[in-house]
Tab-separated table of C-alpha atoms in Angstrom:
chain	number	residue	atom	x	y	z
A	121	MET	CA	15.430	6.303	-9.684
A	122	PHE	CA	13.727	6.427	-6.293
A	123	ASP	CA	15.038	3.672	-3.976
A	124	ALA	CA	12.034	2.753	-1.839
A	125	LEU	CA	13.589	-0.462	-0.527
A	126	THR	CA	16.515	1.381	1.053
A	127	LEU	CA	14.271	4.126	2.399
A	128	LYS	CA	11.929	1.544	3.920
A	129	LYS	CA	14.694	0.502	6.326
A	130	GLN	CA	14.313	3.867	8.065
A	131	PHE	CA	10.828	2.859	9.277
A	132	PRO	CA	11.049	0.601	12.347
A	133	ILE	CA	7.525	-0.797	11.983
A	134	PHE	CA	8.636	-2.799	8.957
A	135	SER	CA	11.428	-4.456	10.937
A	136	HIS	CA	8.842	-5.541	13.505
A	137	TYR	CA	6.468	-6.755	10.783
A	138	PRO	CA	8.663	-7.751	7.805
A	139	GLU	CA	5.715	-9.286	5.949
A	140	LEU	CA	3.598	-6.147	6.231
A	141	ILE	CA	2.419	-4.405	3.073
A	142	TYR	CA	0.945	-1.159	4.309
A	143	LEU	CA	-1.458	0.427	1.832
A	144	ASP	CA	-3.514	2.532	4.261
A	145	ASN	CA	-1.357	5.612	3.854
A	146	ALA	CA	-4.217	8.031	3.200
A	147	ALA	CA	-5.398	7.292	6.746
A	148	THR	CA	-2.005	7.764	8.397
A	149	LEU	CA	1.619	7.385	7.374
A	150	GLN	CA	4.227	5.331	9.181
A	151	LYS	CA	6.991	7.203	11.018
A	152	PRO	CA	10.709	7.204	10.173
A	153	LEU	CA	13.251	6.697	12.928
A	154	ALA	CA	14.225	10.371	12.681
A	155	VAL	CA	10.783	11.367	13.979
A	156	LEU	CA	10.770	8.801	16.776
A	157	ASP	CA	14.272	9.846	17.837
A	158	ALA	CA	13.363	13.539	17.858
A	159	GLU	CA	10.419	13.015	20.207
A	160	ARG	CA	12.405	10.755	22.487
A	161	PHE	CA	15.318	13.253	22.568
A	162	TYR	CA	12.934	16.031	23.582
A	163	TYR	CA	11.532	14.027	26.495
A	164	GLU	CA	14.973	12.871	27.628
A	165	HIS	CA	16.779	16.214	27.319
A	166	HIS	CA	14.369	19.164	27.115
A	167	ASN	CA	11.113	18.183	28.791
A	168	ALA	CA	9.569	21.358	30.235
A	169	ASN	CA	6.691	23.692	29.495
A	170	VAL	CA	7.251	26.421	26.941
A	171	HIS	CA	7.199	30.226	27.093
A	172	ARG	CA	6.879	30.331	30.889
A	173	GLY	CA	9.851	28.995	32.789
A	174	ALA	CA	13.066	30.865	33.578
A	175	HIS	CA	15.214	27.716	33.828
A	176	ARG	CA	17.386	26.149	31.150
A	177	LEU	CA	15.042	23.241	30.386
A	178	ALA	CA	12.185	25.656	29.690
A	179	THR	CA	14.467	27.732	27.488
A	180	ALA	CA	15.537	24.656	25.516
A	181	ALA	CA	11.936	23.441	25.154
A	182	THR	CA	10.750	26.852	23.983
A	183	GLU	CA	13.580	27.062	21.471
A	184	ALA	CA	12.735	23.613	20.090
A	185	PHE	CA	9.037	24.500	19.885
A	186	GLU	CA	9.573	27.803	18.088
A	187	ASN	CA	12.213	26.277	15.802
A	188	ALA	CA	9.523	23.797	14.781
A	189	ARG	CA	7.211	26.686	13.905
A	190	HIS	CA	9.973	28.153	11.737
A	191	THR	CA	10.511	24.774	10.047
A	192	VAL	CA	6.810	24.546	9.174
A	193	ALA	CA	6.773	28.119	7.855
A	194	GLN	CA	9.700	27.376	5.555
A	195	PHE	CA	8.224	24.047	4.444
A	196	ILE	CA	5.040	25.651	3.090
A	197	ASN	CA	6.715	28.956	2.120
A	198	ALA	CA	4.835	31.127	4.605
A	199	VAL	CA	5.859	34.772	4.794
A	200	SER	CA	6.570	34.587	8.535
A	201	ASP	CA	6.506	32.214	11.489
A	202	ASP	CA	3.564	34.213	12.891
A	203	GLU	CA	1.354	32.694	10.187
A	204	ILE	CA	1.692	29.207	11.692
A	205	VAL	CA	-0.871	28.120	14.287
A	206	PHE	CA	-0.343	24.698	15.842
A	207	THR	CA	-3.527	22.634	16.203
A	208	ARG	CA	-4.334	19.007	16.963
A	209	GLY	CA	-4.818	18.344	13.251
A	210	THR	CA	-6.721	19.281	10.116
A	211	THR	CA	-10.086	18.800	11.808
A	212	GLU	CA	-9.300	21.197	14.636
A	213	GLY	CA	-7.880	23.734	12.192
A	214	ILE	CA	-11.139	23.778	10.214
A	215	ASN	CA	-13.200	23.978	13.394
A	216	LEU	CA	-11.042	26.851	14.607
A	217	VAL	CA	-11.791	28.862	11.466
A	218	ALA	CA	-15.496	27.974	11.588
A	219	ASN	CA	-15.796	29.027	15.230
A	220	THR	CA	-13.844	32.283	14.933
A	221	TRP	CA	-13.817	33.856	11.481
A	222	GLY	CA	-17.055	32.012	10.704
A	223	ASN	CA	-18.876	34.025	13.358
A	224	THR	CA	-18.466	37.130	11.204
A	225	LEU	CA	-20.914	35.674	8.654
A	226	ALA	CA	-24.558	36.666	8.628
A	227	ALA	CA	-27.871	35.134	7.624
A	228	GLY	CA	-28.076	34.733	3.862
A	229	ASP	CA	-24.327	34.411	3.337
A	230	GLU	CA	-23.201	31.376	1.349
A	231	ILE	CA	-20.431	28.797	1.724
A	232	ILE	CA	-19.386	26.591	-1.197
A	233	LEU	CA	-18.186	23.044	-0.516
A	234	SER	CA	-17.665	20.141	-2.908
A	235	THR	CA	-19.046	16.631	-3.158
A	236	LEU	CA	-15.492	15.354	-2.597
A	237	GLU	CA	-15.099	16.707	0.927
A	238	HIS	CA	-14.053	14.767	4.005
A	239	HIS	CA	-16.555	15.020	6.858
A	240	ALA	CA	-14.108	17.333	8.648
A	241	ASN	CA	-14.675	19.881	5.873
A	242	ILE	CA	-18.453	19.461	5.890
A	243	VAL	CA	-19.767	19.124	9.441
A	244	PRO	CA	-18.151	22.278	10.943
A	245	TRP	CA	-19.706	24.363	8.159
A	246	GLN	CA	-23.094	22.692	8.651
A	247	MET	CA	-22.936	23.532	12.344
A	248	LEU	CA	-21.958	27.116	11.508
A	249	ALA	CA	-24.755	27.373	8.941
A	250	GLU	CA	-27.310	26.277	11.537
A	251	ARG	CA	-26.055	28.877	14.017
A	252	ARG	CA	-25.787	31.774	11.579
A	253	GLY	CA	-28.509	31.086	9.030
A	254	LEU	CA	-26.089	30.417	6.173
A	255	THR	CA	-26.619	28.520	2.926
A	256	LEU	CA	-24.302	25.714	1.823
A	257	LYS	CA	-23.849	25.109	-1.892
A	258	ILE	CA	-22.178	21.965	-3.214
A	259	ILE	CA	-19.985	21.602	-6.317
A	260	GLN	CA	-20.962	18.542	-8.335
A	261	LEU	CA	-18.558	16.072	-9.957
A	262	ASP	CA	-18.066	15.111	-13.574
A	263	ALA	CA	-18.200	11.517	-14.802
A	264	GLN	CA	-14.511	10.941	-13.978
A	265	GLY	CA	-14.824	12.051	-10.356
A	266	ALA	CA	-13.267	15.483	-10.805
A	267	LEU	CA	-14.940	18.739	-9.820
A	268	ASP	CA	-17.346	20.157	-12.381
A	269	LEU	CA	-15.644	23.541	-12.660
A	270	THR	CA	-18.417	25.010	-14.789
A	271	HIS	CA	-20.849	24.181	-12.011
A	272	PHE	CA	-18.478	25.764	-9.487
A	273	LEU	CA	-18.452	29.021	-11.449
A	274	SER	CA	-22.253	29.004	-11.558
A	275	LEU	CA	-22.392	28.822	-7.749
A	276	LEU	CA	-20.192	31.868	-7.158
A	277	SER	CA	-21.933	35.143	-6.397
A	278	ASN	CA	-21.624	38.205	-4.219
A	279	LYS	CA	-23.272	36.143	-1.473
A	280	THR	CA	-20.337	33.713	-1.463
A	281	LYS	CA	-18.212	34.316	1.630
A	282	LEU	CA	-16.155	31.118	1.733
A	283	VAL	CA	-15.094	28.280	-0.519
A	284	ALA	CA	-13.839	25.294	1.524
A	285	ILE	CA	-12.155	22.725	-0.673
A	286	SER	CA	-9.922	19.669	-0.353
A	287	GLN	CA	-6.752	19.808	-2.412
A	288	VAL	CA	-6.854	16.027	-2.866
A	289	SER	CA	-9.822	13.721	-2.289
A	290	ASN	CA	-8.999	11.190	0.411
A	291	ALA	CA	-11.545	8.750	-1.039
A	292	ILE	CA	-10.900	8.696	-4.797
A	293	GLY	CA	-7.703	10.725	-5.202
A	294	SER	CA	-8.963	13.561	-7.419
A	295	ILE	CA	-6.630	16.582	-7.324
A	296	GLN	CA	-8.338	19.974	-7.423
A	297	PRO	CA	-6.940	23.090	-9.181
A	298	VAL	CA	-6.853	25.014	-5.913
A	299	GLN	CA	-4.864	27.969	-7.246
A	300	TRP	CA	-7.458	28.580	-9.965
A	301	ILE	CA	-10.298	28.078	-7.484
A	302	CYS	CA	-8.783	30.718	-5.203
A	303	GLN	CA	-8.492	33.158	-8.077
A	304	GLN	CA	-12.135	32.694	-9.045
A	305	ALA	CA	-13.436	32.971	-5.485
A	306	HIS	CA	-11.419	36.098	-4.754
A	307	GLN	CA	-13.079	37.869	-7.677
A	308	TYR	CA	-16.260	37.785	-5.581
A	309	GLY	CA	-14.494	38.796	-2.367
A	310	ALA	CA	-14.814	35.297	-0.888
A	311	LYS	CA	-12.229	33.651	1.323
A	312	VAL	CA	-10.885	30.170	0.513
A	313	LEU	CA	-9.934	27.418	2.948
A	314	VAL	CA	-7.881	24.569	1.481
A	315	ASP	CA	-7.794	21.198	3.245
A	316	GLY	CA	-4.293	20.011	2.421
A	317	ALA	CA	-4.297	16.848	4.515
A	318	GLN	CA	-3.911	14.482	1.554
A	319	ALA	CA	-1.598	16.747	-0.443
A	320	VAL	CA	1.094	17.875	1.936
A	321	ALA	CA	3.191	14.677	1.964
A	322	HIS	CA	2.962	14.064	-1.765
A	323	SER	CA	3.585	17.435	-3.419
A	324	VAL	CA	5.514	20.607	-2.668
A	325	ILE	CA	3.172	23.095	-0.985
A	326	ASP	CA	3.624	26.843	-1.497
A	327	VAL	CA	0.854	28.726	0.287
A	328	GLN	CA	1.813	31.982	-1.382
A	329	GLU	CA	1.488	30.409	-4.825
A	330	ILE	CA	-1.795	28.663	-3.991
A	331	GLY	CA	-3.268	31.952	-2.837
A	332	ALA	CA	-5.703	30.566	-0.258
A	333	ASP	CA	-6.724	32.467	2.861
A	334	PHE	CA	-6.516	29.416	5.128
A	335	TYR	CA	-4.526	26.201	4.646
A	336	VAL	CA	-4.756	23.257	7.043
A	337	PHE	CA	-3.005	19.905	7.383
A	338	SER	CA	-2.150	17.160	9.890
A	339	GLY	CA	1.228	15.934	11.101
A	340	HIS	CA	0.378	12.243	10.953
A	341	LYS	CA	-0.377	12.530	7.218
A	342	ILE	CA	3.194	13.711	6.557
A	343	TYR	CA	5.252	11.060	8.398
A	344	GLY	CA	4.888	12.974	11.685
A	345	PRO	CA	3.114	12.291	14.989
A	346	THR	CA	-0.595	12.192	15.662
A	347	GLY	CA	-2.117	14.981	17.722
A	348	ILE	CA	-0.423	17.828	15.856
A	349	GLY	CA	-1.500	19.888	12.871
A	350	VAL	CA	-1.166	23.309	11.303
A	351	LEU	CA	-3.465	26.150	10.401
A	352	TRP	CA	-1.842	28.709	8.111
A	353	ALA	CA	-3.235	32.151	7.359
A	354	HIS	CA	-1.721	35.585	6.823
A	355	ALA	CA	-0.772	37.167	10.152
A	356	LYS	CA	-2.979	40.207	9.478
A	357	LEU	CA	-6.034	37.990	9.018
A	358	LEU	CA	-5.187	35.919	12.100
A	359	ASN	CA	-4.896	39.055	14.214
A	360	GLU	CA	-8.350	40.164	13.080
A	361	ILE	CA	-9.887	36.905	14.312
A	362	PRO	CA	-10.842	36.537	17.998
A	363	PRO	CA	-9.507	33.621	20.038
A	364	TRP	CA	-11.427	30.360	20.103
A	365	GLN	CA	-10.338	28.786	23.398
A	366	GLY	CA	-9.397	30.636	26.565
A	367	GLY	CA	-6.768	29.877	29.176
A	368	GLY	CA	-3.044	30.133	29.618
A	369	GLU	CA	-0.630	31.087	26.868
A	370	MET	CA	-3.187	32.924	24.704
A	371	ILE	CA	-3.500	35.960	26.965
A	372	ALA	CA	-1.777	39.320	27.236
A	373	THR	CA	-3.385	40.332	30.550
A	374	VAL	CA	-6.098	38.846	32.761
A	375	SER	CA	-8.238	40.508	35.405
A	376	PHE	CA	-11.718	39.790	36.667
A	377	GLU	CA	-12.860	42.889	34.863
A	378	ARG	CA	-11.341	42.160	31.479
A	379	SER	CA	-8.797	40.007	29.653
A	380	THR	CA	-6.728	40.944	26.635
A	381	TYR	CA	-5.212	38.528	24.174
A	382	ALA	CA	-1.825	37.815	22.693
A	383	ALA	CA	-1.074	38.430	19.049
A	384	ALA	CA	-1.309	35.594	16.557
A	385	PRO	CA	-0.393	32.806	16.515
A	386	TYR	CA	-0.334	32.515	20.315
A	387	ARG	CA	-3.917	33.715	20.783
A	388	PHE	CA	-5.021	30.416	19.219
A	389	GLU	CA	-2.769	28.130	21.290
A	390	ALA	CA	-4.425	28.053	24.695
A	391	GLY	CA	-2.894	25.813	27.344
A	392	THR	CA	0.144	23.574	27.163
A	393	PRO	CA	0.713	22.788	23.496
A	394	PRO	CA	1.700	19.357	22.104
A	395	ILE	CA	5.392	20.176	22.414
A	396	ALA	CA	6.913	16.771	21.693
A	397	GLN	CA	4.553	16.252	18.761
A	398	THR	CA	5.547	19.644	17.366
A	399	VAL	CA	9.202	18.674	17.583
A	400	GLY	CA	8.336	15.392	15.867
A	401	LEU	CA	6.491	17.234	13.103
A	402	ALA	CA	9.546	19.400	12.430
A	403	ALA	CA	11.683	16.248	12.266
A	404	ALA	CA	9.251	14.731	9.749
A	405	LEU	CA	9.414	17.818	7.529
A	406	ASN	CA	13.206	17.894	7.706
A	407	TRP	CA	13.310	14.184	6.857
A	408	LEU	CA	10.992	14.666	3.887
A	409	ASN	CA	13.033	17.612	2.641
A	410	GLN	CA	16.071	15.327	2.507
A	411	GLN	CA	14.312	13.154	-0.081
A	412	ASP	CA	14.082	13.833	-3.800
A	413	ARG	CA	10.512	15.151	-3.704
A	414	THR	CA	10.046	15.005	-7.472
A	415	ALA	CA	11.274	11.421	-7.725
A	416	LEU	CA	9.210	10.441	-4.692
A	417	ALA	CA	6.006	11.834	-6.221
A	418	GLU	CA	6.714	10.101	-9.521
A	419	HIS	CA	7.360	6.848	-7.652
A	420	GLU	CA	4.014	6.986	-5.855
A	421	ILE	CA	2.076	7.752	-9.031
A	422	ALA	CA	3.871	4.933	-10.854
A	423	LEU	CA	2.724	2.521	-8.140
A	424	ARG	CA	-0.886	3.656	-8.537
A	425	GLN	CA	-0.664	3.262	-12.290
A	426	GLN	CA	0.829	-0.221	-11.891
A	427	LEU	CA	-2.018	-1.140	-9.546
A	428	GLU	CA	-4.764	0.221	-11.793
A	429	GLU	CA	-3.303	-1.470	-14.862
A	430	GLY	CA	-3.379	-4.745	-12.937
A	431	LEU	CA	-6.916	-4.165	-11.689
A	432	ALA	CA	-8.054	-3.527	-15.257
A	433	GLN	CA	-7.252	-7.201	-15.947
A	434	LEU	CA	-9.686	-8.330	-13.230
A	435	PRO	CA	-13.253	-8.110	-14.583
A	436	ALA	CA	-14.746	-8.440	-11.093
A	437	VAL	CA	-13.125	-5.158	-9.965
A	438	LYS	CA	-14.397	-1.636	-10.589
A	439	ILE	CA	-12.226	1.432	-9.939
A	440	HIS	CA	-13.988	4.558	-8.681
A	441	GLY	CA	-12.437	7.906	-9.578
A	442	GLN	CA	-10.715	8.288	-12.940
A	443	SER	CA	-9.796	11.959	-12.843
A	444	ALA	CA	-6.997	12.890	-15.247
A	445	ASN	CA	-5.243	14.587	-12.324
A	446	LYS	CA	-5.163	11.980	-9.593
A	447	ALA	CA	-3.060	11.236	-6.512
A	448	ALA	CA	-1.666	7.851	-5.463
A	449	ILE	CA	-5.034	6.625	-4.187
A	450	THR	CA	-7.226	3.910	-5.719
A	451	SER	CA	-10.742	3.040	-4.530
A	452	MET	CA	-12.456	-0.075	-5.773
A	453	THR	CA	-15.479	-2.330	-5.388
A	454	PHE	CA	-16.083	-5.922	-6.431
A	455	MET	CA	-18.797	-7.585	-8.470
A	456	ASP	CA	-19.537	-10.474	-6.101
A	457	ALA	CA	-17.780	-9.562	-2.853
A	458	HIS	CA	-18.161	-6.979	-0.109
A	459	PRO	CA	-15.128	-4.704	0.329
A	460	TYR	CA	-14.965	-5.534	4.057
A	461	ASP	CA	-14.745	-9.278	3.362
A	462	VAL	CA	-11.970	-8.695	0.841
A	463	ALA	CA	-10.075	-6.493	3.295
A	464	GLN	CA	-10.304	-9.166	5.999
A	465	PHE	CA	-8.853	-11.810	3.668
A	466	LEU	CA	-6.066	-9.415	2.648
A	467	ASP	CA	-5.267	-8.716	6.286
A	468	HIS	CA	-4.667	-12.421	6.834
A	469	GLN	CA	-2.077	-12.111	4.067
A	470	HIS	CA	-0.382	-9.172	5.867
A	471	ILE	CA	-1.816	-6.535	3.522
A	472	ALA	CA	-3.317	-3.487	5.230
A	473	VAL	CA	-5.916	-1.514	3.274
A	474	ARG	CA	-8.808	0.782	4.178
A	475	VAL	CA	-12.459	-0.139	3.741
A	476	GLY	CA	-15.655	1.842	4.337
A	477	HIS	CA	-16.914	5.297	3.431
A	478	HIS	CA	-13.581	6.986	4.271
A	479	CYS	CA	-15.341	9.828	6.123
A	480	ALA	CA	-16.765	10.905	2.764
A	481	GLN	CA	-20.326	9.613	2.873
A	482	PRO	CA	-21.811	12.321	0.597
A	483	LEU	CA	-19.248	11.453	-2.078
A	484	LEU	CA	-19.932	7.734	-1.899
A	485	HIS	CA	-23.679	8.365	-1.874
A	486	SER	CA	-23.289	10.379	-5.081
A	487	LEU	CA	-21.554	7.346	-6.608
A	488	GLY	CA	-24.299	5.001	-5.437
A	489	LEU	CA	-21.960	3.267	-2.990
A	490	SER	CA	-21.936	2.504	0.727
A	491	GLY	CA	-18.213	1.789	0.815
A	492	THR	CA	-15.084	0.947	-1.147
A	493	LEU	CA	-11.749	-0.716	-0.568
A	494	ARG	CA	-8.970	1.874	-0.804
A	495	ALA	CA	-5.271	1.325	-1.464
A	496	SER	CA	-3.013	4.354	-1.039
A	497	PHE	CA	0.724	4.710	-1.465
A	498	ALA	CA	3.684	6.333	0.259
A	499	ALA	CA	7.437	6.593	-0.102
A	500	TYR	CA	8.197	3.163	1.393
A	501	ASN	CA	5.874	1.201	-0.896
A	502	THR	CA	7.390	-0.807	-3.748
A	503	ALA	CA	6.427	-2.411	-7.025
A	504	GLN	CA	6.669	-5.741	-5.197
A	505	ASP	CA	3.973	-4.515	-2.799
A	506	VAL	CA	1.673	-3.886	-5.744
A	507	SER	CA	2.383	-7.282	-7.274
A	508	ARG	CA	1.638	-9.023	-3.987
A	509	PHE	CA	-1.555	-7.038	-3.548
A	510	LEU	CA	-2.768	-7.977	-7.032
A	511	SER	CA	-2.003	-11.671	-6.624
A	512	SER	CA	-3.520	-11.763	-3.129
A	513	LEU	CA	-6.593	-9.922	-4.357
A	514	GLN	CA	-7.068	-12.384	-7.204
A	515	ASN	CA	-6.748	-15.312	-4.797
A	516	THR	CA	-9.171	-13.660	-2.373
A	517	LEU	CA	-11.793	-13.037	-5.055
A	518	ASP	CA	-11.445	-16.629	-6.268
A	519	LEU	CA	-11.973	-17.957	-2.711
A	520	LEU	CA	-14.976	-15.714	-2.098
A	521	ASP	CA	-16.458	-16.711	-5.446
A	522	GLU	CA	-16.134	-20.398	-4.547
A	523	SER	CA	-17.810	-19.830	-1.204
C-alpha cells in the first residue's frame, strides 16, 4: 500500500503550512527536499557556466548538466542523450517545433489539434497557420469528454502534416490513446507532437513505445523546478531542423560572413542554460524513480474516485469529464455558486484548488462553461485530504446558499 503520509514529510512546504491541503497539482507540483538540496548543492559547490571553462568548477558544472540530460533520456527511454533538448518548459518546446520544423510547411497543409488542448498547444499553431497559410482541424469530443476517435480518423488525409495532441487533458483529465493516434497519423506521413505535461509525473513514459515524433514536458509538473522543460525527438530529425535562437553555445563557427551550427541538441540551447534547474530536474526524476510508480498511480486514481463518489452525493455539484480513461483530475461546477467564490471559501479553510478556464478556453466553451473548480492529486495527497475537501465543500455550499 502506498504510504502518502510518510512521503509527505519529504516536502518542506507542508512543514511550513501543516494545515495545507494542496489540490492544485495539475498547475504545479510541490518539491521534495531532494530537489531543493540538489539545486542548493550545485550553487554551493559547482556554480560555473557549462561547456566553456577550463577550470574545475566549469568541468563539474558541465558534468552535472550533461548527467542530467542522461537522466532524462533514461527516464523517458530515449535512444540517446542527443535526443534531449532542454527548454524552459512545455510551452517553449512547442513553440520551438512550431518555429523551426513548422516553417517547412506550405500553404494548404493541415494540422490536427483537439478540443482538449491547453492554449500552449493551440496558439503556436494558430500563429504558424497565419504565417504559412495552413488549415487547422479540430477533433471533437464525445459525451463523456473523451476524443471522438471516429471524427479524428475522418480528419486525416494526405494534407495532414502534424497532429498535436495532449496525452492528458489538464482541465478534465481525459487520457488520450497517443500510441494509437501516432500509428494512424503516420499512415498518412504526418508527424505527431505529444504534450506530456500532465502525464509525465503520473505514468511511466516510454517515447519509443508511444511512437511520437516530438514529446514535450515541464520540470515543475514532475516535482522539479520551474523554468526547465524537455523537448524530445529523434536525433536525426533534430539535426534536420534549423536552430530557433542564435547566440552562444549553439554555434560551431561564427564569422561576419557566415555562421555554422552545432549538432543537436546544442543547436537549440542558445546562451547560458538553466543549469541549476536542470540539476534539480534530474534530482526530481531520480526521486520519482525511487517510488513504487505503479502503487503511486493507483493511489492517485483512488483519491479521484473517492472524491467523485463523494461529489455524487452532493446534488448541487456537477462533474465535467467522465471519460472511462481518466487521470487524477476532477473539474466541477455548482448549481447556485460561482466556482471562484467556492475556491475563496476553501482557501480560508487551507484548501488550495484551481478555478477558471485552466488555459483551455475552447474546451470549456464546447462544454458551455466559462470556468470550473479543479481538484488534482499527487503523491503526497491522502484520503484525509479528500474527506476534508468534501466536508469543507459541503459547508461552503451551505453558507453560500444561505447568503
